mmCIF file with all atom_site columns, C-alpha atoms in Angstrom:
data_model
loop_
_atom_site.group_PDB
_atom_site.id
_atom_site.type_symbol
_atom_site.label_atom_id
_atom_site.label_alt_id
_atom_site.label_comp_id
_atom_site.label_asym_id
_atom_site.label_entity_id
_atom_site.label_seq_id
_atom_site.pdbx_PDB_ins_code
_atom_site.Cartn_x
_atom_site.Cartn_y
_atom_site.Cartn_z
_atom_site.occupancy
_atom_site.B_iso_or_equiv
_atom_site.pdbx_formal_charge
_atom_site.auth_seq_id
_atom_site.auth_comp_id
_atom_site.auth_asym_id
_atom_site.auth_atom_id
_atom_site.pdbx_PDB_model_num
ATOM 1   C CA . MET A 1 1   ? -0.318  3.699  -33.315 1.00 50.00 ? 170 MET A CA 1
ATOM 2   C CA . ILE A 1 2   ? 0.903   7.227  -32.605 1.00 48.00 ? 171 ILE A CA 1
ATOM 3   C CA . ASP A 1 3   ? 0.755   8.129  -36.301 1.00 63.00 ? 172 ASP A CA 1
ATOM 4   C CA . ALA A 1 4   ? -2.812  6.826  -36.485 1.00 59.00 ? 173 ALA A CA 1
ATOM 5   C CA . TYR A 1 5   ? -3.764  8.891  -33.442 1.00 65.00 ? 174 TYR A CA 1
ATOM 6   C CA . HIS A 1 6   ? -2.219  12.036 -34.926 1.00 61.00 ? 175 HIS A CA 1
ATOM 7   C CA . ALA A 1 7   ? -3.991  11.385 -38.237 1.00 69.00 ? 176 ALA A CA 1
ATOM 8   C CA . SER A 1 8   ? -7.321  11.030 -36.406 1.00 80.00 ? 177 SER A CA 1
ATOM 9   C CA . VAL A 1 9   ? -6.775  14.268 -34.478 1.00 89.00 ? 178 VAL A CA 1
ATOM 10  C CA . ALA A 1 10  ? -5.851  16.105 -37.685 1.00 92.00 ? 179 ALA A CA 1
ATOM 11  C CA . ALA A 1 11  ? -8.934  14.737 -39.464 1.00 90.00 ? 180 ALA A CA 1
ATOM 12  C CA . HIS A 1 12  ? -11.252 15.829 -36.647 1.00 90.00 ? 181 HIS A CA 1
ATOM 13  C CA . ARG A 1 13  ? -9.676  19.282 -36.593 1.00 95.00 ? 182 ARG A CA 1
ATOM 14  C CA . TYR A 1 14  ? -10.171 19.604 -40.335 1.00 95.00 ? 183 TYR A CA 1
ATOM 15  C CA . VAL A 1 15  ? -13.825 18.568 -40.038 1.00 95.00 ? 184 VAL A CA 1
ATOM 16  C CA . LEU A 1 16  ? -14.430 20.997 -37.186 1.00 94.00 ? 185 LEU A CA 1
ATOM 17  C CA . GLU A 1 17  ? -12.930 23.919 -39.090 1.00 95.00 ? 186 GLU A CA 1
ATOM 18  C CA . THR A 1 18  ? -14.789 22.989 -42.280 1.00 95.00 ? 187 THR A CA 1
ATOM 19  C CA . VAL A 1 19  ? -18.188 22.909 -40.600 1.00 97.00 ? 188 VAL A CA 1
ATOM 20  C CA . ARG A 1 20  ? -17.500 26.023 -38.529 1.00 97.00 ? 189 ARG A CA 1
ATOM 21  C CA . ALA A 1 21  ? -16.665 27.981 -41.677 1.00 96.00 ? 190 ALA A CA 1
ATOM 22  C CA . ALA A 1 22  ? -19.368 26.577 -43.957 1.00 95.00 ? 191 ALA A CA 1
ATOM 23  C CA . ASP A 1 23  ? -22.320 25.923 -41.636 1.00 95.00 ? 192 ASP A CA 1
ATOM 24  C CA . ARG A 1 24  ? -21.897 28.036 -38.523 1.00 95.00 ? 193 ARG A CA 1
ATOM 25  C CA . ASP A 1 25  ? -25.425 27.714 -37.140 1.00 96.00 ? 194 ASP A CA 1
ATOM 26  C CA . ARG A 1 26  ? -25.533 23.937 -37.284 1.00 97.00 ? 195 ARG A CA 1
ATOM 27  C CA . PHE A 1 27  ? -21.940 23.886 -36.032 1.00 97.00 ? 196 PHE A CA 1
ATOM 28  C CA . LEU A 1 28  ? -22.958 25.872 -32.947 1.00 96.00 ? 197 LEU A CA 1
ATOM 29  C CA . ALA A 1 29  ? -25.904 23.571 -32.311 1.00 97.00 ? 198 ALA A CA 1
ATOM 30  C CA . ALA A 1 30  ? -23.749 20.433 -32.628 1.00 98.00 ? 199 ALA A CA 1
ATOM 31  C CA . LEU A 1 31  ? -21.508 21.698 -29.831 1.00 97.00 ? 200 LEU A CA 1
ATOM 32  C CA . PHE A 1 32  ? -24.333 21.000 -27.369 1.00 97.00 ? 201 PHE A CA 1
ATOM 33  C CA . ALA A 1 33  ? -23.992 17.258 -28.007 1.00 97.00 ? 202 ALA A CA 1
ATOM 34  C CA . PRO A 1 34  ? -21.682 15.252 -25.729 1.00 96.00 ? 203 PRO A CA 1
ATOM 35  C CA . GLU A 1 35  ? -18.707 13.433 -27.175 1.00 96.00 ? 204 GLU A CA 1
ATOM 36  C CA . PRO A 1 36  ? -18.465 11.271 -29.211 1.00 95.00 ? 205 PRO A CA 1
ATOM 37  C CA . ALA A 1 37  ? -21.868 12.272 -30.629 1.00 97.00 ? 206 ALA A CA 1
ATOM 38  C CA . ARG A 1 38  ? -20.545 15.800 -31.209 1.00 97.00 ? 207 ARG A CA 1
ATOM 39  C CA . SER A 1 39  ? -17.750 14.538 -33.447 1.00 97.00 ? 208 SER A CA 1
ATOM 40  C CA . ASP A 1 40  ? -20.203 12.242 -35.208 1.00 97.00 ? 209 ASP A CA 1
ATOM 41  C CA . LEU A 1 41  ? -22.583 15.134 -35.958 1.00 98.00 ? 210 LEU A CA 1
ATOM 42  C CA . LEU A 1 42  ? -19.742 17.259 -37.278 1.00 98.00 ? 211 LEU A CA 1
ATOM 43  C CA . ALA A 1 43  ? -18.588 14.409 -39.525 1.00 97.00 ? 212 ALA A CA 1
ATOM 44  C CA . LEU A 1 44  ? -22.108 14.072 -40.944 1.00 98.00 ? 213 LEU A CA 1
ATOM 45  C CA . LEU A 1 45  ? -22.385 17.830 -41.483 1.00 98.00 ? 214 LEU A CA 1
ATOM 46  C CA . ALA A 1 46  ? -19.008 17.931 -43.223 1.00 97.00 ? 215 ALA A CA 1
ATOM 47  C CA . PHE A 1 47  ? -20.102 15.045 -45.457 1.00 97.00 ? 216 PHE A CA 1
ATOM 48  C CA . ASP A 1 48  ? -23.381 16.825 -46.233 1.00 97.00 ? 217 ASP A CA 1
ATOM 49  C CA . HIS A 1 49  ? -21.448 20.010 -47.043 1.00 96.00 ? 218 HIS A CA 1
ATOM 50  C CA . GLU A 1 50  ? -19.225 18.166 -49.496 1.00 95.00 ? 219 GLU A CA 1
ATOM 51  C CA . LEU A 1 51  ? -22.241 16.696 -51.269 1.00 96.00 ? 220 LEU A CA 1
ATOM 52  C CA . ALA A 1 52  ? -23.932 20.108 -51.405 1.00 95.00 ? 221 ALA A CA 1
ATOM 53  C CA . ARG A 1 53  ? -20.817 21.601 -53.030 1.00 93.00 ? 222 ARG A CA 1
ATOM 54  C CA . THR A 1 54  ? -21.172 19.307 -56.042 1.00 91.00 ? 223 THR A CA 1
ATOM 55  C CA . ARG A 1 55  ? -23.084 21.836 -58.128 1.00 85.00 ? 224 ARG A CA 1
ATOM 56  C CA . THR A 1 56  ? -20.641 24.625 -57.336 1.00 85.00 ? 225 THR A CA 1
ATOM 57  C CA . VAL A 1 57  ? -17.335 22.825 -57.863 1.00 86.00 ? 226 VAL A CA 1
ATOM 58  C CA . THR A 1 58  ? -18.289 21.612 -61.348 1.00 84.00 ? 227 THR A CA 1
ATOM 59  C CA . ARG A 1 59  ? -20.921 22.623 -63.876 1.00 83.00 ? 228 ARG A CA 1
ATOM 60  C CA . GLU A 1 60  ? -20.379 19.532 -66.030 1.00 91.00 ? 229 GLU A CA 1
ATOM 61  C CA . PRO A 1 61  ? -23.066 16.921 -65.156 1.00 92.00 ? 230 PRO A CA 1
ATOM 62  C CA . MET A 1 62  ? -20.802 13.949 -65.870 1.00 94.00 ? 231 MET A CA 1
ATOM 63  C CA . LEU A 1 63  ? -18.059 15.290 -63.604 1.00 95.00 ? 232 LEU A CA 1
ATOM 64  C CA . ALA A 1 64  ? -20.628 15.964 -60.901 1.00 95.00 ? 233 ALA A CA 1
ATOM 65  C CA . ARG A 1 65  ? -21.821 12.353 -61.086 1.00 96.00 ? 234 ARG A CA 1
ATOM 66  C CA . ILE A 1 66  ? -18.241 11.104 -60.938 1.00 96.00 ? 235 ILE A CA 1
ATOM 67  C CA . ARG A 1 67  ? -17.710 13.191 -57.815 1.00 95.00 ? 236 ARG A CA 1
ATOM 68  C CA . LEU A 1 68  ? -20.798 11.756 -56.134 1.00 96.00 ? 237 LEU A CA 1
ATOM 69  C CA . GLN A 1 69  ? -19.770 8.230  -57.138 1.00 96.00 ? 238 GLN A CA 1
ATOM 70  C CA . TRP A 1 70  ? -16.447 8.846  -55.418 1.00 95.00 ? 239 TRP A CA 1
ATOM 71  C CA . TRP A 1 71  ? -18.371 9.614  -52.234 1.00 95.00 ? 240 TRP A CA 1
ATOM 72  C CA . ARG A 1 72  ? -20.537 6.499  -52.645 1.00 95.00 ? 241 ARG A CA 1
ATOM 73  C CA . GLU A 1 73  ? -17.420 4.377  -52.822 1.00 94.00 ? 242 GLU A CA 1
ATOM 74  C CA . ALA A 1 74  ? -15.803 6.232  -49.939 1.00 93.00 ? 243 ALA A CA 1
ATOM 75  C CA . VAL A 1 75  ? -18.826 5.614  -47.701 1.00 93.00 ? 244 VAL A CA 1
ATOM 76  C CA . ALA A 1 76  ? -18.868 1.925  -48.663 1.00 91.00 ? 245 ALA A CA 1
ATOM 77  C CA . GLU A 1 77  ? -15.209 1.673  -47.710 1.00 89.00 ? 246 GLU A CA 1
ATOM 78  C CA . ALA A 1 78  ? -15.882 3.533  -44.466 1.00 86.00 ? 247 ALA A CA 1
ATOM 79  C CA . ALA A 1 79  ? -18.446 0.877  -43.537 1.00 85.00 ? 248 ALA A CA 1
ATOM 80  C CA . ALA A 1 80  ? -16.027 -1.947 -44.333 1.00 83.00 ? 249 ALA A CA 1
ATOM 81  C CA . SER A 1 81  ? -13.187 -3.259 -42.212 1.00 77.00 ? 250 SER A CA 1
ATOM 82  C CA . GLY A 1 82  ? -10.299 -1.887 -44.239 1.00 77.00 ? 251 GLY A CA 1
ATOM 83  C CA . ALA A 1 83  ? -8.562  1.447  -43.961 1.00 82.00 ? 252 ALA A CA 1
ATOM 84  C CA . PRO A 1 84  ? -10.695 4.368  -45.202 1.00 82.00 ? 253 PRO A CA 1
ATOM 85  C CA . ARG A 1 85  ? -9.550  6.688  -47.947 1.00 85.00 ? 254 ARG A CA 1
ATOM 86  C CA . ALA A 1 86  ? -6.898  9.180  -46.889 1.00 86.00 ? 255 ALA A CA 1
ATOM 87  C CA . GLN A 1 87  ? -9.215  12.180 -46.853 1.00 92.00 ? 256 GLN A CA 1
ATOM 88  C CA . PRO A 1 88  ? -10.035 13.963 -43.551 1.00 93.00 ? 257 PRO A CA 1
ATOM 89  C CA . ILE A 1 89  ? -13.819 13.915 -43.878 1.00 95.00 ? 258 ILE A CA 1
ATOM 90  C CA . VAL A 1 90  ? -13.828 10.276 -44.959 1.00 93.00 ? 259 VAL A CA 1
ATOM 91  C CA . GLU A 1 91  ? -11.541 9.349  -42.059 1.00 93.00 ? 260 GLU A CA 1
ATOM 92  C CA . SER A 1 92  ? -13.808 11.052 -39.519 1.00 94.00 ? 261 SER A CA 1
ATOM 93  C CA . LEU A 1 93  ? -16.938 9.676  -41.162 1.00 94.00 ? 262 LEU A CA 1
ATOM 94  C CA . SER A 1 94  ? -15.429 6.190  -41.021 1.00 93.00 ? 263 SER A CA 1
ATOM 95  C CA . GLU A 1 95  ? -15.183 6.432  -37.230 1.00 94.00 ? 264 GLU A CA 1
ATOM 96  C CA . THR A 1 96  ? -18.840 7.485  -37.084 1.00 95.00 ? 265 THR A CA 1
ATOM 97  C CA . VAL A 1 97  ? -19.999 4.736  -39.427 1.00 94.00 ? 266 VAL A CA 1
ATOM 98  C CA . ARG A 1 98  ? -18.135 2.016  -37.543 1.00 93.00 ? 267 ARG A CA 1
ATOM 99  C CA . ARG A 1 99  ? -19.061 3.310  -34.094 1.00 94.00 ? 268 ARG A CA 1
ATOM 100 C CA . HIS A 1 100 ? -22.765 3.074  -34.927 1.00 95.00 ? 269 HIS A CA 1
ATOM 101 C CA . LEU A 1 101 ? -22.585 0.170  -37.405 1.00 93.00 ? 270 LEU A CA 1
ATOM 102 C CA . LEU A 1 102 ? -24.169 2.326  -40.094 1.00 93.00 ? 271 LEU A CA 1
ATOM 103 C CA . ALA A 1 103 ? -24.730 0.525  -43.382 1.00 90.00 ? 272 ALA A CA 1
ATOM 104 C CA . SER A 1 104 ? -23.537 2.442  -46.424 1.00 89.00 ? 273 SER A CA 1
ATOM 105 C CA . GLU A 1 105 ? -27.120 2.261  -47.743 1.00 90.00 ? 274 GLU A CA 1
ATOM 106 C CA . ARG A 1 106 ? -28.106 4.711  -45.013 1.00 92.00 ? 275 ARG A CA 1
ATOM 107 C CA . PHE A 1 107 ? -26.223 7.393  -46.966 1.00 94.00 ? 276 PHE A CA 1
ATOM 108 C CA . GLU A 1 108 ? -27.649 6.553  -50.380 1.00 90.00 ? 277 GLU A CA 1
ATOM 109 C CA . ALA A 1 109 ? -30.772 8.717  -50.062 1.00 89.00 ? 278 ALA A CA 1
ATOM 110 C CA . LEU A 1 110 ? -28.630 11.762 -49.283 1.00 94.00 ? 279 LEU A CA 1
ATOM 111 C CA . ILE A 1 111 ? -26.262 11.121 -52.178 1.00 96.00 ? 280 ILE A CA 1
ATOM 112 C CA . ASP A 1 112 ? -29.126 10.304 -54.560 1.00 95.00 ? 281 ASP A CA 1
ATOM 113 C CA . ALA A 1 113 ? -30.896 13.552 -53.663 1.00 93.00 ? 282 ALA A CA 1
ATOM 114 C CA . ARG A 1 114 ? -27.791 15.514 -54.591 1.00 94.00 ? 283 ARG A CA 1
ATOM 115 C CA . GLU A 1 115 ? -27.460 13.554 -57.830 1.00 95.00 ? 284 GLU A CA 1
ATOM 116 C CA . GLU A 1 116 ? -31.023 14.464 -58.778 1.00 93.00 ? 285 GLU A CA 1
ATOM 117 C CA . GLU A 1 117 ? -30.090 18.084 -58.103 1.00 93.00 ? 286 GLU A CA 1
ATOM 118 C CA . ILE A 1 118 ? -27.609 17.956 -60.980 1.00 92.00 ? 287 ILE A CA 1
ATOM 119 C CA . ASP A 1 119 ? -30.491 18.052 -63.455 1.00 90.00 ? 288 ASP A CA 1
ATOM 120 C CA . GLY A 1 120 ? -33.208 19.756 -61.432 1.00 90.00 ? 289 GLY A CA 1
ATOM 121 C CA . PRO A 1 121 ? -34.239 21.168 -58.077 1.00 92.00 ? 290 PRO A CA 1
ATOM 122 C CA . LEU A 1 122 ? -33.142 19.511 -54.856 1.00 93.00 ? 291 LEU A CA 1
ATOM 123 C CA . ASP A 1 123 ? -35.730 17.283 -53.200 1.00 94.00 ? 292 ASP A CA 1
ATOM 124 C CA . VAL A 1 124 ? -35.430 19.065 -49.844 1.00 96.00 ? 293 VAL A CA 1
ATOM 125 C CA . VAL A 1 125 ? -37.691 16.603 -48.052 1.00 96.00 ? 294 VAL A CA 1
ATOM 126 C CA . ARG A 1 126 ? -35.675 13.597 -49.180 1.00 95.00 ? 295 ARG A CA 1
ATOM 127 C CA . ALA A 1 127 ? -32.339 15.232 -48.388 1.00 96.00 ? 296 ALA A CA 1
ATOM 128 C CA . GLY A 1 128 ? -33.497 16.716 -45.088 1.00 97.00 ? 297 GLY A CA 1
ATOM 129 C CA . ASN A 1 129 ? -35.022 13.449 -43.918 1.00 97.00 ? 298 ASN A CA 1
ATOM 130 C CA . ALA A 1 130 ? -31.936 11.429 -44.842 1.00 97.00 ? 299 ALA A CA 1
ATOM 131 C CA . LEU A 1 131 ? -29.567 13.644 -42.882 1.00 98.00 ? 300 LEU A CA 1
ATOM 132 C CA . ALA A 1 132 ? -31.941 13.909 -39.919 1.00 98.00 ? 301 ALA A CA 1
ATOM 133 C CA . ASP A 1 133 ? -32.252 10.126 -39.704 1.00 97.00 ? 302 ASP A CA 1
ATOM 134 C CA . LEU A 1 134 ? -28.468 9.712  -39.640 1.00 98.00 ? 303 LEU A CA 1
ATOM 135 C CA . GLU A 1 135 ? -28.103 12.421 -37.006 1.00 98.00 ? 304 GLU A CA 1
ATOM 136 C CA . LEU A 1 136 ? -30.762 10.860 -34.793 1.00 98.00 ? 305 LEU A CA 1
ATOM 137 C CA . THR A 1 137 ? -28.952 7.540  -34.973 1.00 97.00 ? 306 THR A CA 1
ATOM 138 C CA . VAL A 1 138 ? -25.670 8.962  -33.712 1.00 97.00 ? 307 VAL A CA 1
ATOM 139 C CA . LEU A 1 139 ? -27.573 10.766 -30.943 1.00 98.00 ? 308 LEU A CA 1
ATOM 140 C CA . GLY A 1 140 ? -29.268 7.527  -29.921 1.00 97.00 ? 309 GLY A CA 1
ATOM 141 C CA . VAL A 1 141 ? -32.785 8.898  -30.478 1.00 97.00 ? 310 VAL A CA 1
ATOM 142 C CA . ASP A 1 142 ? -35.465 6.848  -32.204 1.00 94.00 ? 311 ASP A CA 1
ATOM 143 C CA . ASP A 1 143 ? -38.922 7.964  -31.046 1.00 96.00 ? 312 ASP A CA 1
ATOM 144 C CA . ALA A 1 144 ? -41.488 9.009  -33.639 1.00 97.00 ? 313 ALA A CA 1
ATOM 145 C CA . ALA A 1 145 ? -42.201 12.538 -32.370 1.00 97.00 ? 314 ALA A CA 1
ATOM 146 C CA . THR A 1 146 ? -38.545 13.547 -32.314 1.00 98.00 ? 315 THR A CA 1
ATOM 147 C CA . ARG A 1 147 ? -38.003 12.039 -35.758 1.00 98.00 ? 316 ARG A CA 1
ATOM 148 C CA . GLN A 1 148 ? -40.939 14.035 -37.128 1.00 98.00 ? 317 GLN A CA 1
ATOM 149 C CA . ALA A 1 149 ? -39.578 17.271 -35.654 1.00 98.00 ? 318 ALA A CA 1
ATOM 150 C CA . ALA A 1 150 ? -36.019 16.613 -36.826 1.00 98.00 ? 319 ALA A CA 1
ATOM 151 C CA . ARG A 1 151 ? -37.145 15.767 -40.342 1.00 98.00 ? 320 ARG A CA 1
ATOM 152 C CA . ALA A 1 152 ? -39.293 18.908 -40.537 1.00 98.00 ? 321 ALA A CA 1
ATOM 153 C CA . ILE A 1 153 ? -36.394 21.109 -39.456 1.00 98.00 ? 322 ILE A CA 1
ATOM 154 C CA . GLY A 1 154 ? -33.997 19.265 -41.775 1.00 97.00 ? 323 GLY A CA 1
ATOM 155 C CA . ALA A 1 155 ? -36.235 19.967 -44.764 1.00 97.00 ? 324 ALA A CA 1
ATOM 156 C CA . ALA A 1 156 ? -36.937 23.554 -43.669 1.00 97.00 ? 325 ALA A CA 1
ATOM 157 C CA . TRP A 1 157 ? -33.188 24.208 -43.444 1.00 97.00 ? 326 TRP A CA 1
ATOM 158 C CA . LEU A 1 158 ? -32.845 23.558 -47.170 1.00 96.00 ? 327 LEU A CA 1
ATOM 159 C CA . MET A 1 159 ? -35.703 25.883 -48.163 1.00 94.00 ? 328 MET A CA 1
ATOM 160 C CA . GLY A 1 160 ? -35.864 29.580 -48.758 1.00 90.00 ? 329 GLY A CA 1
ATOM 161 C CA . ALA A 1 161 ? -38.149 31.699 -46.611 1.00 90.00 ? 330 ALA A CA 1
ATOM 162 C CA . GLY A 1 162 ? -41.824 31.225 -47.388 1.00 94.00 ? 331 GLY A CA 1
ATOM 163 C CA . PRO A 1 163 ? -45.039 29.557 -46.294 1.00 94.00 ? 332 PRO A CA 1
ATOM 164 C CA . GLU A 1 164 ? -43.736 26.000 -46.790 1.00 96.00 ? 333 GLU A CA 1
ATOM 165 C CA . ARG A 1 165 ? -40.779 26.584 -44.494 1.00 96.00 ? 334 ARG A CA 1
ATOM 166 C CA . ALA A 1 166 ? -43.012 28.343 -41.978 1.00 95.00 ? 335 ALA A CA 1
ATOM 167 C CA . ALA A 1 167 ? -45.363 25.346 -41.988 1.00 97.00 ? 336 ALA A CA 1
ATOM 168 C CA . LEU A 1 168 ? -42.509 22.917 -41.376 1.00 97.00 ? 337 LEU A CA 1
ATOM 169 C CA . LEU A 1 169 ? -41.192 25.021 -38.488 1.00 96.00 ? 338 LEU A CA 1
ATOM 170 C CA . ALA A 1 170 ? -44.676 25.196 -36.995 1.00 96.00 ? 339 ALA A CA 1
ATOM 171 C CA . GLU A 1 171 ? -44.960 21.411 -37.294 1.00 97.00 ? 340 GLU A CA 1
ATOM 172 C CA . ALA A 1 172 ? -41.641 20.928 -35.496 1.00 97.00 ? 341 ALA A CA 1
ATOM 173 C CA . ARG A 1 173 ? -42.451 23.409 -32.745 1.00 95.00 ? 342 ARG A CA 1
ATOM 174 C CA . ALA A 1 174 ? -45.839 21.834 -32.096 1.00 96.00 ? 343 ALA A CA 1
ATOM 175 C CA . LEU A 1 175 ? -43.872 18.787 -30.913 1.00 96.00 ? 344 LEU A CA 1
ATOM 176 C CA . ARG A 1 176 ? -41.580 20.653 -28.511 1.00 94.00 ? 345 ARG A CA 1
ATOM 177 C CA . ASN A 1 177 ? -43.132 19.141 -25.397 1.00 93.00 ? 346 ASN A CA 1
ATOM 178 C CA . THR A 1 178 ? -42.860 15.569 -26.626 1.00 95.00 ? 347 THR A CA 1
ATOM 179 C CA . ILE A 1 179 ? -39.380 15.359 -28.181 1.00 96.00 ? 348 ILE A CA 1
ATOM 180 C CA . ASP A 1 180 ? -36.343 13.656 -26.701 1.00 97.00 ? 349 ASP A CA 1
ATOM 181 C CA . LYS A 1 181 ? -34.114 16.472 -25.405 1.00 96.00 ? 350 LYS A CA 1
ATOM 182 C CA . ALA A 1 182 ? -31.050 14.537 -26.560 1.00 97.00 ? 351 ALA A CA 1
ATOM 183 C CA . ALA A 1 183 ? -31.960 15.653 -30.088 1.00 98.00 ? 352 ALA A CA 1
ATOM 184 C CA . LEU A 1 184 ? -31.695 19.377 -29.310 1.00 97.00 ? 353 LEU A CA 1
ATOM 185 C CA . PRO A 1 185 ? -28.276 19.661 -31.039 1.00 98.00 ? 354 PRO A CA 1
ATOM 186 C CA . ILE A 1 186 ? -30.041 19.100 -34.377 1.00 98.00 ? 355 ILE A CA 1
ATOM 187 C CA . LEU A 1 187 ? -33.255 20.958 -33.500 1.00 98.00 ? 356 LEU A CA 1
ATOM 188 C CA . LEU A 1 188 ? -31.768 24.242 -32.255 1.00 97.00 ? 357 LEU A CA 1
ATOM 189 C CA . PRO A 1 189 ? -30.969 25.525 -35.793 1.00 96.00 ? 358 PRO A CA 1
ATOM 190 C CA . ALA A 1 190 ? -34.705 26.156 -36.162 1.00 96.00 ? 359 ALA A CA 1
ATOM 191 C CA . LEU A 1 191 ? -34.020 29.332 -34.181 1.00 95.00 ? 360 LEU A CA 1
ATOM 192 C CA . SER A 1 192 ? -31.997 30.706 -37.104 1.00 93.00 ? 361 SER A CA 1
ATOM 193 C CA . LEU A 1 193 ? -34.745 30.127 -39.665 1.00 92.00 ? 362 LEU A CA 1
ATOM 194 C CA . ASP A 1 194 ? -37.218 32.705 -38.375 1.00 81.00 ? 363 ASP A CA 1
ATOM 195 C CA . GLY A 1 195 ? -35.074 35.604 -39.565 1.00 75.00 ? 364 GLY A CA 1
ATOM 196 C CA . GLY A 1 196 ? -34.366 38.793 -37.717 1.00 75.00 ? 365 GLY A CA 1
ATOM 197 C CA . MET A 1 197 ? -31.803 37.330 -35.325 1.00 82.00 ? 366 MET A CA 1
ATOM 198 C CA . ALA A 1 198 ? -28.376 38.907 -35.675 1.00 86.00 ? 367 ALA A CA 1
ATOM 199 C CA . PRO A 1 199 ? -25.575 36.331 -36.080 1.00 86.00 ? 368 PRO A CA 1
ATOM 200 C CA . TRP A 1 200 ? -23.786 37.577 -32.963 1.00 88.00 ? 369 TRP A CA 1
ATOM 201 C CA . ARG A 1 201 ? -26.859 36.764 -30.870 1.00 91.00 ? 370 ARG A CA 1
ATOM 202 C CA . ARG A 1 202 ? -27.213 33.180 -32.001 1.00 91.00 ? 371 ARG A CA 1
ATOM 203 C CA . PRO A 1 203 ? -24.669 31.511 -29.676 1.00 93.00 ? 372 PRO A CA 1
ATOM 204 C CA . LEU A 1 204 ? -26.450 32.973 -26.642 1.00 94.00 ? 373 LEU A CA 1
ATOM 205 C CA . ALA A 1 205 ? -29.878 32.165 -28.087 1.00 94.00 ? 374 ALA A CA 1
ATOM 206 C CA . TYR A 1 206 ? -28.832 28.555 -28.674 1.00 95.00 ? 375 TYR A CA 1
ATOM 207 C CA . TRP A 1 207 ? -27.389 28.279 -25.167 1.00 95.00 ? 376 TRP A CA 1
ATOM 208 C CA . TRP A 1 208 ? -30.540 29.656 -23.562 1.00 95.00 ? 377 TRP A CA 1
ATOM 209 C CA . ALA A 1 209 ? -32.792 27.449 -25.690 1.00 94.00 ? 378 ALA A CA 1
ATOM 210 C CA . ALA A 1 210 ? -30.711 24.378 -24.815 1.00 94.00 ? 379 ALA A CA 1
ATOM 211 C CA . ARG A 1 211 ? -31.031 25.157 -21.098 1.00 93.00 ? 380 ARG A CA 1
ATOM 212 C CA . ARG A 1 212 ? -34.789 25.494 -21.454 1.00 92.00 ? 381 ARG A CA 1
ATOM 213 C CA . GLY A 1 213 ? -35.036 22.408 -23.644 1.00 89.00 ? 382 GLY A CA 1
ATOM 214 C CA . ARG A 1 214 ? -36.862 24.317 -26.368 1.00 88.00 ? 383 ARG A CA 1
ATOM 215 C CA . TYR A 1 215 ? -36.302 25.491 -29.909 1.00 92.00 ? 384 TYR A CA 1
#
């Protein structure tokens, strides 16, 4: 029991450090969620980061597909009753999956989007929507307006600056007065997409936006 507890603590620490280093803005936003939702968001972000790395860790399409298949199988195991694979992100993700009874199929759209990216451009809408839907589930939010805003920001996050991203941000912000405030930990990163905000200012900007309930 003690060994299992220590393994869980080590896995969560690994996930936290991974997301903090690779995705600082969304890491900062996730900190505004209460536990255990905070740990669940970080596990999802770490999982998303690992999928996104597929194109950078190997340039061979077959190896990339093998890597993504490994994650498909790992998620399926995480949703089952047996012990998850001995990998920190999988171990943390397993706790999230079992806590919220998430079917492994819920992750397929995200994995499939990254598989399509092997041969062409990423479908940012598909990938952004898939992650947003998972995040909303762990936050316990299911209303239509918040889902629309979260999906818009999720897709915008994967885009470069331009009119399409600006339109998605405008769509999300038009819903600010109708969203469930519990979703702010995944909506606050919109503040980083406007440009012009120095990185050192973002923690304070996120804190102030969270207090005001706006993004």
